[in-house]
Amino acid sequence: MAAVDEPELAEAHLRQLLGSLGLDVNYVRGQANTLYFLDDGREHAVVDFVGGYGSLIFGHNNPTLVAYAKQLLDAQIPFHAQFSYHPYANDLATALNRVHRREFRTDENYRAIFANSGAEAVETALKHAEMDRSIRLAALGEEIHGHVEEAQAAVAAGSAVVADHAYDELGVTDRSAGALERLVEAIHQHNEPRFLRQPLFLTLEGSFHGKLAGSLQLTHNSAYRLPFRALAAQARFLPFDQPGAVEKVLDEERTYVYDVVMRDGVVDVTERELPVIGGFFVEPIQGEGGIHEVGVDMAQAIRAAADTAGFPVILDEIQSGVGRSGAFFAGSHIGLRGDYYVLAKSLGGGLSKLSVLLVRDSLYRPDFELLHSSTFAKDAFSCHLGRKVVEMLEADGGSAYGRVIERGARLRAALERIRSTFPDVVKDCRGRGLMLGLEFQDQSTCDDEIIASNARNGLIGYVLAGYLLREHRVRVFPTASASHTLRFEPSVELTDDEIGQLESGLEATCRLLRERAGARLVGAA
Ligand code: PMP
């Protein structure tokens, strides 16, 4: 307990903002979809639809997982046993592969690199993709170098001559003695900066892939990203649902270097395509961007482009994966198979901080294991829990996925009722399984100044969250990058009563929005 005169040092600024919205509640206990806070020495229950931003597919403190965690602690499994054999990590990787094989009807294995958070796994993917690209770049560079040396030797030996086309192409006008060396220098001048260029990553508008130095460059929201854009390689953000845009970007970014070819005693130059695209990051269902599922045509365009151009599709299933969509991998609903996957959030069962990068066997670079490491990654506790989570999802022929679909449909029906009753206030209802979003109409020109100013400041979703918490004991949040979309990511234990409580809370919220009763929404009237 902090002394009375001690300043608050852990993100006091954020706490103040939360306080102004009535959201600075100290939750002391969590169970299933309920969080409890204390008031007057009594516990008060709040129904939690935030679910740790999608980290709680089995709810807060799931009894099976808690019992298992206790068993692991009682057994004194070592948390720290770095640089030793970790069969439990292998067990989890095997379990993930088994699920992947079924959902994507493939028998190719994926190798696993463990990490601790979502962004860390995304950055591990960035690193692996770049390692792969740099190895391919180096191989191309060496090949070109070899061709140049062969040509130089052949010309010196008088067994080859340089074609005029080669000089013309590189703009070498002085063809007197030493012309070949000038040609080689011109090739070098052209190629070198291209080889040294930073990789370009592709992703979609609305994407969210994390907030660390590298992953942030893949997160579309410019408020988060722009102050830190100088820190790492950049991404291009493609329109969310324009399959034609994928080919267009590849055409725009296509980069060539010069190589030398020798045919029938004639040395000429030719263009070789450089691998400039580091990878295409995709959330099959965007979470923080406002709950948007990628369309089948877009998925096919991305997959086809990656196959042709030779860069990996990196599926970020951090929020959409681990059962939340009604399948383990949300990409399986749209037939989008990844070359890499990143998983986190629910994989840790709500009790551990676990993430993983999966890389297709045929693309895996084993040396990565010698270059990359993370002190806490691959610990026994988290890996055992992760494997238990996969087991619980897969038990009884995958009945948990069925429950996600059934509970999701119930929840969705309630949200659809809200939408059809309040079309003037609610714009759309989207999502899949237990990953649903309710988009509100833009209120920035509302004639209630409280509502309008909060909408303009991107706080309207938080105002609604504050009202629902205060008046209805329901905890919801907007998505991070689309503040007028509320997200609903409860656990599979969701009850009809909890849905009912949410529905009546949302009804009251919508009525107040319709009546332009901003003061009541913020608790000032
Ligand atoms: N990717 C996606 C799709 C996410 O939803 C998130 C977190 N919301 C992240 C990456 C980053 O995860 P973390 O906050 O654990 O770094």
Short mmCIF file of C-alpha atoms in Angstrom, two decimals, residues 3 74-75 101 134 153 164 229 232 282 315 334 366 369 478 507:
data_model
loop_
_atom_site.label_atom_id
_atom_site.label_comp_id
_atom_site.label_asym_id
_atom_site.label_seq_id
_atom_site.Cartn_x
_atom_site.Cartn_y
_atom_site.Cartn_z
CA ALA A 3 1.95 5.93 1.79
CA ASP A 74 3.43 -27.72 -6.44
CA ALA A 75 5.59 -29.93 -8.62
CA ARG A 101 -3.00 -29.94 -40.10
CA SER A 134 18.85 -11.30 -46.30
CA ALA A 153 37.98 -13.56 -67.11
CA ASP A 164 26.79 -2.76 -77.09
CA ARG A 229 8.30 5.91 -37.61
CA ALA A 232 12.33 0.66 -38.03
CA VAL A 282 -2.66 -10.10 -42.05
CA LEU A 315 -1.07 -14.45 -40.20
CA ILE A 334 -11.59 -17.86 -45.40
CA PRO A 366 17.33 -23.20 -38.22
CA GLU A 369 17.62 -20.31 -33.10
CA PRO A 478 -13.95 0.20 -27.95
CA GLU A 507 -30.56 -0.49 -25.05
#
